[in-house]
Short mmCIF file of C-alpha atoms in Angstrom, two decimals:
data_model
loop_
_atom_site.label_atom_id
_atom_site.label_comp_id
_atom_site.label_asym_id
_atom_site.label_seq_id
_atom_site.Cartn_x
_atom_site.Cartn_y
_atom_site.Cartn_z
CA UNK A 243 -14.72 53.17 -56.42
CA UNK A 244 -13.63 56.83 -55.95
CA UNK A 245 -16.80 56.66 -53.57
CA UNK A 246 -15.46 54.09 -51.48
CA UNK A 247 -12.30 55.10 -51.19
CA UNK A 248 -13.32 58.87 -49.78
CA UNK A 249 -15.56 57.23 -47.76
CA UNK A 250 -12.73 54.86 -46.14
CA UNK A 251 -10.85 58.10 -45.95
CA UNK A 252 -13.66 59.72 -43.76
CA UNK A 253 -13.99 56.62 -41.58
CA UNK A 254 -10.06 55.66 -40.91
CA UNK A 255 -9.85 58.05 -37.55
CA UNK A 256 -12.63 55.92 -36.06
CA UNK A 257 -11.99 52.33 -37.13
CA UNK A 258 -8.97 53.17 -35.91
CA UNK A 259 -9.95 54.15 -32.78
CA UNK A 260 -11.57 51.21 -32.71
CA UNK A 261 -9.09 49.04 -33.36
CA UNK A 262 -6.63 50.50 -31.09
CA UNK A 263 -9.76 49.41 -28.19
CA UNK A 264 -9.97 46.17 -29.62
CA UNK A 265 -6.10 45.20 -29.35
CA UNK A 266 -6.63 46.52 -25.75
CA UNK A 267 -9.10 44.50 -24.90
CA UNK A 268 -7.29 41.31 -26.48
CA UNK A 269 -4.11 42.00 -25.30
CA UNK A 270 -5.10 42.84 -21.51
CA UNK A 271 -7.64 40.54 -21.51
CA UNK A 272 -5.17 37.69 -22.66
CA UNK A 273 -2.86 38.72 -19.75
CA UNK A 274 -5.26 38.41 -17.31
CA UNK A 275 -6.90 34.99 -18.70
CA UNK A 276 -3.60 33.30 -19.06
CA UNK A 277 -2.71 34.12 -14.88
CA UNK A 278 -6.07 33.16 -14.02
CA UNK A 279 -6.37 29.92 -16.09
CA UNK A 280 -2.80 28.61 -14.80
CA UNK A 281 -4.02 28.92 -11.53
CA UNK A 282 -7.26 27.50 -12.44
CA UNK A 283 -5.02 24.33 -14.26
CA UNK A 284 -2.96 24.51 -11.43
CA UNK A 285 -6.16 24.14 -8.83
CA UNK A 286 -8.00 21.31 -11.07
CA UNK A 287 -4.87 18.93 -10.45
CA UNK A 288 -3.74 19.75 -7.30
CA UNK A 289 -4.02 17.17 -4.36
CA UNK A 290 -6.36 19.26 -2.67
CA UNK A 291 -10.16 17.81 -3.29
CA UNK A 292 -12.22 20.77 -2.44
CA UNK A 293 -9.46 23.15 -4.66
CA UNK A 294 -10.37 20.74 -7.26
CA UNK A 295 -13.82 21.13 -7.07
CA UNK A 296 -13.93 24.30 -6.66
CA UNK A 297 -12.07 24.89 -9.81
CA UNK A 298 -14.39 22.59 -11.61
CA UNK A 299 -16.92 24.34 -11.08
CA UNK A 300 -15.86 27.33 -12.12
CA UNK A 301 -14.53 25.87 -15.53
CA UNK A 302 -18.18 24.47 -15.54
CA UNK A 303 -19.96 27.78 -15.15
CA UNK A 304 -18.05 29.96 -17.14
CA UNK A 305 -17.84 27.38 -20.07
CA UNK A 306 -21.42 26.46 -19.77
CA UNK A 307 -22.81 29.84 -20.43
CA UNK A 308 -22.84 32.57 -23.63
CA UNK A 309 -20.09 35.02 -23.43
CA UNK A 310 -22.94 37.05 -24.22
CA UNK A 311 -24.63 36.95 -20.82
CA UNK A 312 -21.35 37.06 -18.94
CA UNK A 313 -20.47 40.53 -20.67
CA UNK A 314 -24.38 41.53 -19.47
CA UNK A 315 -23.77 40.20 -15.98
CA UNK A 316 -20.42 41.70 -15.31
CA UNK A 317 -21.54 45.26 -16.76
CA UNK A 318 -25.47 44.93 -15.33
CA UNK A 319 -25.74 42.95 -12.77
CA UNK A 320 -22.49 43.51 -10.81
CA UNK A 321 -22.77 47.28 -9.93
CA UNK A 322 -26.31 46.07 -8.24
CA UNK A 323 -23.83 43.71 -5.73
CA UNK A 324 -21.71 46.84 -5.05
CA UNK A 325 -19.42 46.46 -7.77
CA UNK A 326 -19.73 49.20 -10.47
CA UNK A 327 -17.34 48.77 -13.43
CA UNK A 328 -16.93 51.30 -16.57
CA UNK A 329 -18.21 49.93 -19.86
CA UNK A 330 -14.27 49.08 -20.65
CA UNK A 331 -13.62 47.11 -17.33
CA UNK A 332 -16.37 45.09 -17.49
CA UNK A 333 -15.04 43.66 -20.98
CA UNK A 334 -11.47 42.96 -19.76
CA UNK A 335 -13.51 40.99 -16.77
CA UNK A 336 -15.80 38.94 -18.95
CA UNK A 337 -13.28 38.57 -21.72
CA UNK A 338 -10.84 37.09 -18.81
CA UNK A 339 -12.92 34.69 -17.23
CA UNK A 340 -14.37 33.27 -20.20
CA UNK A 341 -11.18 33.04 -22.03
CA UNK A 342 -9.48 31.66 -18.43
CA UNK A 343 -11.56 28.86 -18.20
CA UNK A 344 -10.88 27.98 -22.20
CA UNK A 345 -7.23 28.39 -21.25
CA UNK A 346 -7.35 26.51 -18.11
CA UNK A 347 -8.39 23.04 -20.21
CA UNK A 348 -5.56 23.74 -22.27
CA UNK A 349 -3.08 24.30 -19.39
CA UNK A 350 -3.88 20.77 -17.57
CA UNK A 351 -4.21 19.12 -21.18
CA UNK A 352 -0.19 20.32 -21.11
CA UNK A 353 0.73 19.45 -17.81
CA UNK A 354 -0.84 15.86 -18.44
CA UNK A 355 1.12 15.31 -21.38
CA UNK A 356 4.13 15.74 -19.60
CA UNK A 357 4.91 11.40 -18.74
CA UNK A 358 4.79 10.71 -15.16
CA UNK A 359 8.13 9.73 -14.95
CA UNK A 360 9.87 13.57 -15.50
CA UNK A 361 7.47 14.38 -12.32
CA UNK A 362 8.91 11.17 -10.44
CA UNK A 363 12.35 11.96 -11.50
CA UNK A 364 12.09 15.90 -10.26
CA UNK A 365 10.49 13.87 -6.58
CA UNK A 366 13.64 11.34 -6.58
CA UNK A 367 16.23 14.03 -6.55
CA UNK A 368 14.28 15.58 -3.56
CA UNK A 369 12.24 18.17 -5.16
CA UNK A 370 8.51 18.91 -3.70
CA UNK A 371 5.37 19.45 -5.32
CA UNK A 372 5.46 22.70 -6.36
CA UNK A 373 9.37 22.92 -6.95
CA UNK A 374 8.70 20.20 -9.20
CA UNK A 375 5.80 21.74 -10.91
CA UNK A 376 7.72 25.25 -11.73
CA UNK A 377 11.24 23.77 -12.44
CA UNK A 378 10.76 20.14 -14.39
CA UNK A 379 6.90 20.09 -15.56
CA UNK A 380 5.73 23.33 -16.15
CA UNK A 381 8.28 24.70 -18.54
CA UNK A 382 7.39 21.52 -20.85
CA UNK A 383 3.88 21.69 -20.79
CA UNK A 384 3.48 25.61 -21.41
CA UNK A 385 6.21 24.89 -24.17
CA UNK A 386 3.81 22.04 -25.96
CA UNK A 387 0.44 24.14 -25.32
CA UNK A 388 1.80 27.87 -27.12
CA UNK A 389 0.43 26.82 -30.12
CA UNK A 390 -2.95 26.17 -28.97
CA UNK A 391 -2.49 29.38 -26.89
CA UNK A 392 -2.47 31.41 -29.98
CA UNK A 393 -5.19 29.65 -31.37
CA UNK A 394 -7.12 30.66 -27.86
CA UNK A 395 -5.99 34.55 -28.70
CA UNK A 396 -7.54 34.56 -32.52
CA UNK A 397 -10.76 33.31 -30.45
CA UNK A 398 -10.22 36.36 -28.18
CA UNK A 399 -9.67 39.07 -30.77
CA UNK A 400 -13.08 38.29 -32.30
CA UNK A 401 -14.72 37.76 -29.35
CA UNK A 402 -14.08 40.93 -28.31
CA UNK A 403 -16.65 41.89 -30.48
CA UNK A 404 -19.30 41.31 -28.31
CA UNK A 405 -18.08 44.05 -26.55
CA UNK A 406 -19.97 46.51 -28.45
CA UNK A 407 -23.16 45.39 -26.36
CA UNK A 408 -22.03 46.59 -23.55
CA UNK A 409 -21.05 49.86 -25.22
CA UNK A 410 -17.36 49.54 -25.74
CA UNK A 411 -16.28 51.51 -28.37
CA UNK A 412 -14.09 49.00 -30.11
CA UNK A 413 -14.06 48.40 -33.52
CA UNK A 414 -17.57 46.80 -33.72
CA UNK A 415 -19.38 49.20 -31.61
CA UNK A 416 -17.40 52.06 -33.82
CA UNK A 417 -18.65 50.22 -37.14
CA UNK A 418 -22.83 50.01 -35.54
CA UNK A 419 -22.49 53.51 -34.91
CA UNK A 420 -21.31 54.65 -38.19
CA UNK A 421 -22.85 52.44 -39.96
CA UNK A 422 -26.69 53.69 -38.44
CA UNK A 423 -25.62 57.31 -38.93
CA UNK A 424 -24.53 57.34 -42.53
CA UNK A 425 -26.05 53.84 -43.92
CA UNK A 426 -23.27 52.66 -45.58
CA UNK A 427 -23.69 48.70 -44.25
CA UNK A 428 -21.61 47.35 -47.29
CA UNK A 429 -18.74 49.13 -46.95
CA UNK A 430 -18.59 49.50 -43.54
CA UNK A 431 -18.78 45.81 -42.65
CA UNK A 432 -16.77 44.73 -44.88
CA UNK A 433 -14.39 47.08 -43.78
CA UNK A 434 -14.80 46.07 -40.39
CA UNK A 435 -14.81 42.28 -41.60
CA UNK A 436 -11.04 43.41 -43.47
CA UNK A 437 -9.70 44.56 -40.44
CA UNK A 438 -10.65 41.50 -37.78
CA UNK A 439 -8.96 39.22 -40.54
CA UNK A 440 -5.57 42.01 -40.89
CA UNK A 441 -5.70 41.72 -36.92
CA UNK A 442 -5.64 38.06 -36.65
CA UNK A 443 -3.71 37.61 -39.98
CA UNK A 444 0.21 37.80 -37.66
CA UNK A 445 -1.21 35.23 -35.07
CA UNK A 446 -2.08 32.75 -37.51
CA UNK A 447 1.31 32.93 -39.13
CA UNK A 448 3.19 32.53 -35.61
CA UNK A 449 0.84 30.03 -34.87
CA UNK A 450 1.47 27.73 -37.52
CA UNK A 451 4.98 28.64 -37.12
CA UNK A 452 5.18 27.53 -33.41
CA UNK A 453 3.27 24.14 -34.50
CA UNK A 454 5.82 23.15 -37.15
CA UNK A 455 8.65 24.03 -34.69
CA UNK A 456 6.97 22.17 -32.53
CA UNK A 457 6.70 19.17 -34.47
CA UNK A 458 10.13 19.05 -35.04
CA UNK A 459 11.63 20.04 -32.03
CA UNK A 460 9.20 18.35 -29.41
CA UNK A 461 9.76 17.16 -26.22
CA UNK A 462 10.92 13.43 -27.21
CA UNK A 463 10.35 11.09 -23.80
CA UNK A 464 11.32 7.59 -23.23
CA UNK A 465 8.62 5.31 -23.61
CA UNK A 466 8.33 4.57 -20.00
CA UNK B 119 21.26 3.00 6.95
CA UNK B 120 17.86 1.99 5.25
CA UNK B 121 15.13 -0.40 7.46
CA UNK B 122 12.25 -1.57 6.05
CA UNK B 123 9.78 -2.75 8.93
CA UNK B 124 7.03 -5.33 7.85
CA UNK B 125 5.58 -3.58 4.64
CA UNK B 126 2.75 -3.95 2.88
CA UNK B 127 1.25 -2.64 -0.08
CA UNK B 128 -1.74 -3.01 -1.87
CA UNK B 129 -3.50 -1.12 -4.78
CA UNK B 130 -6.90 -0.95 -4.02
CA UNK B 131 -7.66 -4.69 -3.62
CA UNK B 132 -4.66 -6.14 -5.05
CA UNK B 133 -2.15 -7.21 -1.76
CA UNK B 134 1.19 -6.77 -3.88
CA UNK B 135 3.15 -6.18 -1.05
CA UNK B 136 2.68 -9.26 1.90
CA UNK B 137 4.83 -8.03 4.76
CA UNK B 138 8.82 -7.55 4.06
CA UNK B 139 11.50 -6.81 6.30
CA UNK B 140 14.97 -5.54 5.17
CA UNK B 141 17.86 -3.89 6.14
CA UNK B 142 19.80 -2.81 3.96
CA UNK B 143 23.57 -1.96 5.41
CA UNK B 144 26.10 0.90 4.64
CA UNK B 145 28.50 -0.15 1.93
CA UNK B 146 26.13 -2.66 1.17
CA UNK B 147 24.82 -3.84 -2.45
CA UNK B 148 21.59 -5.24 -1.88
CA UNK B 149 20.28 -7.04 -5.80
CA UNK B 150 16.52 -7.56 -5.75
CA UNK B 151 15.52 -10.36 -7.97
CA UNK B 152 12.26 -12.03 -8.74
CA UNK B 153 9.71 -13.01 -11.46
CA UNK B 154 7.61 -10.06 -12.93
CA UNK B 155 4.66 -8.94 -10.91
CA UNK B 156 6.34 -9.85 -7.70
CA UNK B 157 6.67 -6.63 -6.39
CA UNK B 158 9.80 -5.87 -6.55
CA UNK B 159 9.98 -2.68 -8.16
CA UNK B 160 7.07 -1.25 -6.39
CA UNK B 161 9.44 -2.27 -2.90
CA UNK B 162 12.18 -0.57 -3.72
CA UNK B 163 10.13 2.59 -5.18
CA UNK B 164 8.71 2.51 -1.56
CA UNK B 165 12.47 2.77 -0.60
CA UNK B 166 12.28 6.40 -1.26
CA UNK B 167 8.40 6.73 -0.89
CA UNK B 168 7.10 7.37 -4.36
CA UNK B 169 4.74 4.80 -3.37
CA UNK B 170 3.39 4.92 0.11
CA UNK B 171 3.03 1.45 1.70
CA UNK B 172 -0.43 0.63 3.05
CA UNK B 173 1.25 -0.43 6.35
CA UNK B 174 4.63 -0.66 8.14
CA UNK B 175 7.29 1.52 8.32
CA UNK B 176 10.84 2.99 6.91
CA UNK B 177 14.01 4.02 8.45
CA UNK B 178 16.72 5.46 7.24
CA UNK B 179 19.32 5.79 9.55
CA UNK B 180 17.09 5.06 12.76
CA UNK B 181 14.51 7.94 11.73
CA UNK B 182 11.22 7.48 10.21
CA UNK B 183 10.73 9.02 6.85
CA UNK B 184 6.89 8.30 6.60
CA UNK B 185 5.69 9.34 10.01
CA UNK B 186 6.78 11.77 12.75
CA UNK B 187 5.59 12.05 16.07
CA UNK B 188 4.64 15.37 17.37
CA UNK B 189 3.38 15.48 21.06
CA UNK B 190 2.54 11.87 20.98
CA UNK B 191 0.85 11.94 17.66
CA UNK B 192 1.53 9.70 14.92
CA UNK B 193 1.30 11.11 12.06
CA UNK B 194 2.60 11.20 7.77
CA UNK B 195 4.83 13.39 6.78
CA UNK B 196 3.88 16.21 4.74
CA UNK B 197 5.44 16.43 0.93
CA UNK B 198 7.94 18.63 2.16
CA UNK B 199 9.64 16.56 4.55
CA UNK B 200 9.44 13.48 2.63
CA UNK B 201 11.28 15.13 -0.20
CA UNK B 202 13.86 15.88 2.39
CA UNK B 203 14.68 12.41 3.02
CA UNK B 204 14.20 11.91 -0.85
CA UNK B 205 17.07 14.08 -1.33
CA UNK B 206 18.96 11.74 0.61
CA UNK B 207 18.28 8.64 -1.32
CA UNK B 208 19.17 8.91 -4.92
CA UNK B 209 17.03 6.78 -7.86
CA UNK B 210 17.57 5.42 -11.08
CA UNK B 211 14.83 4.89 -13.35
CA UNK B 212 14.47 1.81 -15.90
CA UNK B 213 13.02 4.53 -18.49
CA UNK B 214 15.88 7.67 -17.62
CA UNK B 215 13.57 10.16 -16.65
CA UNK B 216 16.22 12.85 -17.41
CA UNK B 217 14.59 16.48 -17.66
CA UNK B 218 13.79 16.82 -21.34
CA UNK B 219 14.12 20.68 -21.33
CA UNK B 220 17.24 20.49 -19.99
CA UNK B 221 20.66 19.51 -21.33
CA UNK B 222 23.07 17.15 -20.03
CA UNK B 223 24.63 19.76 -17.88
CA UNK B 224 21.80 21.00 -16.49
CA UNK B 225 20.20 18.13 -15.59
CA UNK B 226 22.78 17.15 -13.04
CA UNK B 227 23.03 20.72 -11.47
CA UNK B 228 19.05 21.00 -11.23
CA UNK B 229 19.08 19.20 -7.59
CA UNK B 230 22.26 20.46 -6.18
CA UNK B 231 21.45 24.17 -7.07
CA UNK B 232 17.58 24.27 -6.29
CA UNK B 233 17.40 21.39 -3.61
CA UNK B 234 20.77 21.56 -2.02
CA UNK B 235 21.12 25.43 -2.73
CA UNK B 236 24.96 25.05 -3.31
CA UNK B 237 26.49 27.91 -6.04
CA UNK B 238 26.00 27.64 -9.65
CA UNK B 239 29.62 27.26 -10.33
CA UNK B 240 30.69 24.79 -7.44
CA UNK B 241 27.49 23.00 -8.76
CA UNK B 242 28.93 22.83 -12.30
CA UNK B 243 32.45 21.67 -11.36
CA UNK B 244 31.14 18.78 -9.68
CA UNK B 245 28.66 18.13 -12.63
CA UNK B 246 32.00 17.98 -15.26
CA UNK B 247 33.20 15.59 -12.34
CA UNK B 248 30.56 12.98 -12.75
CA UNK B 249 30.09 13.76 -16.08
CA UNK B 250 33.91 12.58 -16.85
CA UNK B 251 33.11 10.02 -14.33
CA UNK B 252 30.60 8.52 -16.26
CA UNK B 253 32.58 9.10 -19.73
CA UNK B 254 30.52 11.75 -21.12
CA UNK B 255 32.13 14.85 -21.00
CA UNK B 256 31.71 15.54 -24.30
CA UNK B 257 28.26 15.19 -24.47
CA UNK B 258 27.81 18.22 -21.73
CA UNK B 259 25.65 20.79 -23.70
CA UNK B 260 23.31 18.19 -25.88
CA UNK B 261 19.93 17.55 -25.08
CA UNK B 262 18.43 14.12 -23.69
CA UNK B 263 16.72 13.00 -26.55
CA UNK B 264 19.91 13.30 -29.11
CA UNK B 265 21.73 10.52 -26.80
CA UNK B 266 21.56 6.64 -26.63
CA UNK B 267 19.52 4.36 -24.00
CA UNK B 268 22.41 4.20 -22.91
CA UNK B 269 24.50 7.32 -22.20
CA UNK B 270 21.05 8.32 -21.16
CA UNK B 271 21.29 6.06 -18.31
CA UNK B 272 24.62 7.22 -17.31
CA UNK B 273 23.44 10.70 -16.88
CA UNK B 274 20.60 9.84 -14.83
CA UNK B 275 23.20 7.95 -12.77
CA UNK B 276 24.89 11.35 -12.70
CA UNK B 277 21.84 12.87 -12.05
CA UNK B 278 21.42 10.77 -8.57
CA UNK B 279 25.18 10.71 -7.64
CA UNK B 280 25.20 15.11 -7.83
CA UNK B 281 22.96 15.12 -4.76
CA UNK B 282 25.47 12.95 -3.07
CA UNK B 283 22.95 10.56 -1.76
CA UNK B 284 23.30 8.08 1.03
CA UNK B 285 22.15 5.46 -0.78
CA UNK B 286 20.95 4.81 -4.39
CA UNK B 287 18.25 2.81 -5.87
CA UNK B 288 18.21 0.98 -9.28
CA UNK B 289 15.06 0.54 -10.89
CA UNK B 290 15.44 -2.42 -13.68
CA UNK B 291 18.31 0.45 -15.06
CA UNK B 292 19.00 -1.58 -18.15
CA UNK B 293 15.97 -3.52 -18.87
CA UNK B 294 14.63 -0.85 -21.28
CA UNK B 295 18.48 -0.67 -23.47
CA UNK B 296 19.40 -2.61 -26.11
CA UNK B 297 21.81 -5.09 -25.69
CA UNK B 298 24.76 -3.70 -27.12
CA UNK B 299 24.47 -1.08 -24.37
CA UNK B 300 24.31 -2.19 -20.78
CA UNK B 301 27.20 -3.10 -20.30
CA UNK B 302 28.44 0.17 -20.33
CA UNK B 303 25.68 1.58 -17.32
CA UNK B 304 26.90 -1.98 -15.36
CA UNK B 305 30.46 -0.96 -15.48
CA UNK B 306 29.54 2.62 -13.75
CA UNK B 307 27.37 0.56 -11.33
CA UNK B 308 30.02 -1.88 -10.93
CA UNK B 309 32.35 0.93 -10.01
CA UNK B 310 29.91 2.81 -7.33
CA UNK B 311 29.52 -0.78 -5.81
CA UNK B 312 33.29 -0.52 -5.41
CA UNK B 313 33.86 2.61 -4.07
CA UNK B 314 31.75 1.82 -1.42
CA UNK B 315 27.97 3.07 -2.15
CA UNK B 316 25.20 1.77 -0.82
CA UNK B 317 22.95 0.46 -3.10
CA UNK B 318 19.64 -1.29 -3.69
CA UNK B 319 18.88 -2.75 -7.32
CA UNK B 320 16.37 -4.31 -8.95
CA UNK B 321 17.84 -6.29 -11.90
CA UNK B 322 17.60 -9.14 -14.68
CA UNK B 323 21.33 -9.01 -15.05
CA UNK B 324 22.14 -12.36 -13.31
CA UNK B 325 25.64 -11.91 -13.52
CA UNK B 326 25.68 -8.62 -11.93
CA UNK B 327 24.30 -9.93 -9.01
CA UNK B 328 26.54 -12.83 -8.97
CA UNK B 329 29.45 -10.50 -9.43
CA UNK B 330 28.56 -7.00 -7.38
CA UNK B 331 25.78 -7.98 -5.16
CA UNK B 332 26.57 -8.38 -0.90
CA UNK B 333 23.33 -9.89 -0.84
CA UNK B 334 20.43 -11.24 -3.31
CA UNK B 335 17.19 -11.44 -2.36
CA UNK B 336 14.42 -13.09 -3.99
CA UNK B 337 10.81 -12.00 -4.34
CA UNK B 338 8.11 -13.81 -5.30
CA UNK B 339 4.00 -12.95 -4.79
CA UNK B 340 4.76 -10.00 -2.39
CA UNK B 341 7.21 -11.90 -0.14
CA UNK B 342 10.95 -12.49 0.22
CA UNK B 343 11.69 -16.40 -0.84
CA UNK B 344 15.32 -15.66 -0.08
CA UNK B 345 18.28 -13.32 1.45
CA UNK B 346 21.12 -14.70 0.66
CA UNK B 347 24.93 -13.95 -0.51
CA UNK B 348 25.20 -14.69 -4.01
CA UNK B 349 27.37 -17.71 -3.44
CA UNK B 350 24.86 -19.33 -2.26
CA UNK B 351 21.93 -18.22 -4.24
CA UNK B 352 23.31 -19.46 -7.72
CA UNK B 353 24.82 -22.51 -6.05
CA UNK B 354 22.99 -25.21 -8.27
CA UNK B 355 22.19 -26.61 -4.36
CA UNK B 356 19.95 -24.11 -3.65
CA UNK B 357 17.48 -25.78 -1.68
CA UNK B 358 14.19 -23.25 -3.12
CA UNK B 359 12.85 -25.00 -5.95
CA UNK B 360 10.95 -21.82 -7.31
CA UNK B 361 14.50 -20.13 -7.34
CA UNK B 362 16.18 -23.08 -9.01
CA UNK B 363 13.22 -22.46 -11.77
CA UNK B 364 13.58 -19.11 -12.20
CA UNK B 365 17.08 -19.56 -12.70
CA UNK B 366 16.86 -21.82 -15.28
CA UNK B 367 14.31 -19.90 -16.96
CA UNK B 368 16.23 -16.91 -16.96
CA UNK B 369 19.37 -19.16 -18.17
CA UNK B 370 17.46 -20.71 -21.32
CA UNK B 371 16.18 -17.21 -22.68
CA UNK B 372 19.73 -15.56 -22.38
CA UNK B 373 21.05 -18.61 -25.21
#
């Protein structure tokens, strides 16, 4: 025990290095995803049939592959079409696109929930499309979907992980390294293991809090 | 002020809509009546094009609001202008439709501040205008959902009258309340009838029409049976035998 707890002692300044990299990459990469997917949402139920499609087929592609091999594309593959990214950016870029195409089903999942009639109702007292869409449906649907939005973000922290491939040092990549250079797989792991849980620990809490608020407080509509 | 030039609608296959004409006139309260499926709601949401007719065309005071023609070319109007002309032409929904987000208040200011661009405040003394207009002052800062079928129905009449529309449509606006509570939405109708707005309603209430309407006109398989002023059309003479029957239809399920 005394063992383990030196040990911790030695290896705090890095896992927490590598958690501080790790929240980064979460919290820019959720920023990003969330801009991106709206407009994705946005794009899949617009009028427009070629924005549409396009958008389809993005959701398609990006959903339809590993995270794995988008993290190796972005950080391999790009820099040979003229686009070389450091280790870091090409995380927040996978970790953006993949989680924007996640979030982008969840977006139009909202906006369809919202009954036709508040949209007809918004057109009635002259508002356009896109007036309509910021003022009267948007603001509902986002509303309803925050729950599964947080749910989308616990997804994110761990995926994160996967950064360590690609050399990030976040918190995995920091736990491989020490973890070949001293051997100490049990403790480190777990460790490691301790603090994805502590991370994701305040996110489950407010998202179970937003989902009973939302129970009771949800957007009642008329039948019609 | 609103001209309906042989219409027609269909959805896909379906014809729903056979070919109407109808004028409606200013100051006028025009009751549409007519057994379900008829078409009759569908025609009057075409009245403010939230459903496009397949062919013909409307006109609200003389000008198109489906087409335009731009160096000789005939062609729709984009989203933009239409809502302009929506604007103009306030609707009332059989299920409300008020903005669930939004409280009473602020779902009778929405249009006037972010359509009609007038000032918050102006936009708000108007609102407490209507809102005592409609006898629900006191209901101001609540949210839709905490009202009744009812008092939601006067807001949404609110809701229409803040844009100060040309005309207004009614869409079946107390077929979804229980009984106990349209009479108070037909006494604010009743009272806009009165002061002299134009109006175009689609209705069960027999004796509203009898009472209120100018004209009632009856619909039956995509076609008008019958423009006529109500005198006439509940005069047990009425020469239409599909009227008489719906009549007396509608008579034995209100005992």
């Amino acid at each position: 025990m005394n063992d383990f707890l030196s040990n911790a002692r030695e290896f705090a300044p890095r896992f927490l290095e590598g958690t501080v990299i790790t929240v980064e990459l979460t919290i820019i990469s959720l920023i990003l995803s969330l801009i991106i997917g709206l407009a994705v949402a946005l794009g899949k139920i617009t009028p427009n049939k070629f924005i549409n499609k396009v958008c389809g087929i993005y959701i398609s592609i990006v959903r339809g592959t590993p995270l794995l091999v988008q993290m190796m594309y972005v950080y391999f593959v790009f820099p040979d079409l003229g686009l070389s990214l450091s280790a870091f950016q090409a995380a927040i870029v996978a970790l953006s696109i993949n989680e924007s195409a996640y979030l982008a089903e969840t977006f139009r999942a909202g906006i369809k929930s919202i009954p036709k009639g508040q949209m007809e109702a918004a057109k009635a007292i002259g508002m356009n499309y896109s007036l309509s869409m910021r003022r009267i449906i948007l603001p509902q649907a986002i509303k309803n979907v925050i729950p599964a939005i947080g749910n989308s973000a616990i997804v994110l922290i761990k995926n994160s992980s996967l950064a360590a491939v690609i050399t990030v040092t976040e918190l995995m990549h920091e736990g491989n390294l020490l973890a070949s250079s001293t051997y100490q797989n049990i403790q480190i792991f777990t460790m490691i293991g301790i603090i994805y849980w502590a991370l994701h620990y305040p996110l489950a809490i407010l998202v179970d809090y937003l989902e009973k608020r939302g129970n009771k407080n949800n957007v009642t509509t008329s039948q019609y | 002020m609103l001209q309906l030039a042989n219409i027609k609608k269909s959805f896909n296959e379906k014809k729903v809509i056979k070919g109407i004409d109808l004028s409606v006139r200013k100051g006028e309260v025009v009751v549409i009546v007519g057994p379900s499926g008829s078409g009759k709601s569908t025609l009057l949401r075409m009245m403010n094009a939230l459903e496009y007719p397949t062919e013909g065309d409307i006109r609200l005071e003389g000008e198109s609001i489906l087409y335009k023609d731009i160096n000789g070319k005939h062609t729709s109007r984009n989203d933009k202008e239409l809502s302009k002309f929506r604007a103009e032409i306030g609707m009332v929904f059989q299920g409300f439709h008020l903005f669930a987000h939004k409280t009473v208040l602020e779902n009778i200011i929405e249009g006037p501040i972010h359509v009609r661009k007038i000032k918050k405040e102006q936009a708000i003394q108007e609102a407490e205008y209507l809102l005592k207009k409609v006898g629900l002052s006191d209901k101001r800062n609540q949210y839709p959902h905490s009202l009744s079928g009812g008092q939601q129905q006067r807001i949404a009449i609110a809701r229409a009258l803040a844009m100060k529309p040309k005309m207004l449509l009614f869409d079946e606006p107390t077929s979804a309340l229980d009984p106990e509570l349209v009479g108070e939405v037909l006494i604010v109708m009743k009272e806009l009838a009165l002061e002299g707005m134009t109006m175009a309603v689609v209705t069960h209430e027999m004796g509203f029409a009898r009472e209120v309407g100018d004209r009632v006109i009856f619909i039956d398989q995509g076609v008008i049976v019958q423009d006529a002023p109500p005198e006439k059309f509940f005069h047990t003479t009425n020469g239409n035998e599909r009227i008489r029957k719906f009549l007396s239809t509608l008579s034995r399920n209100a005992v």
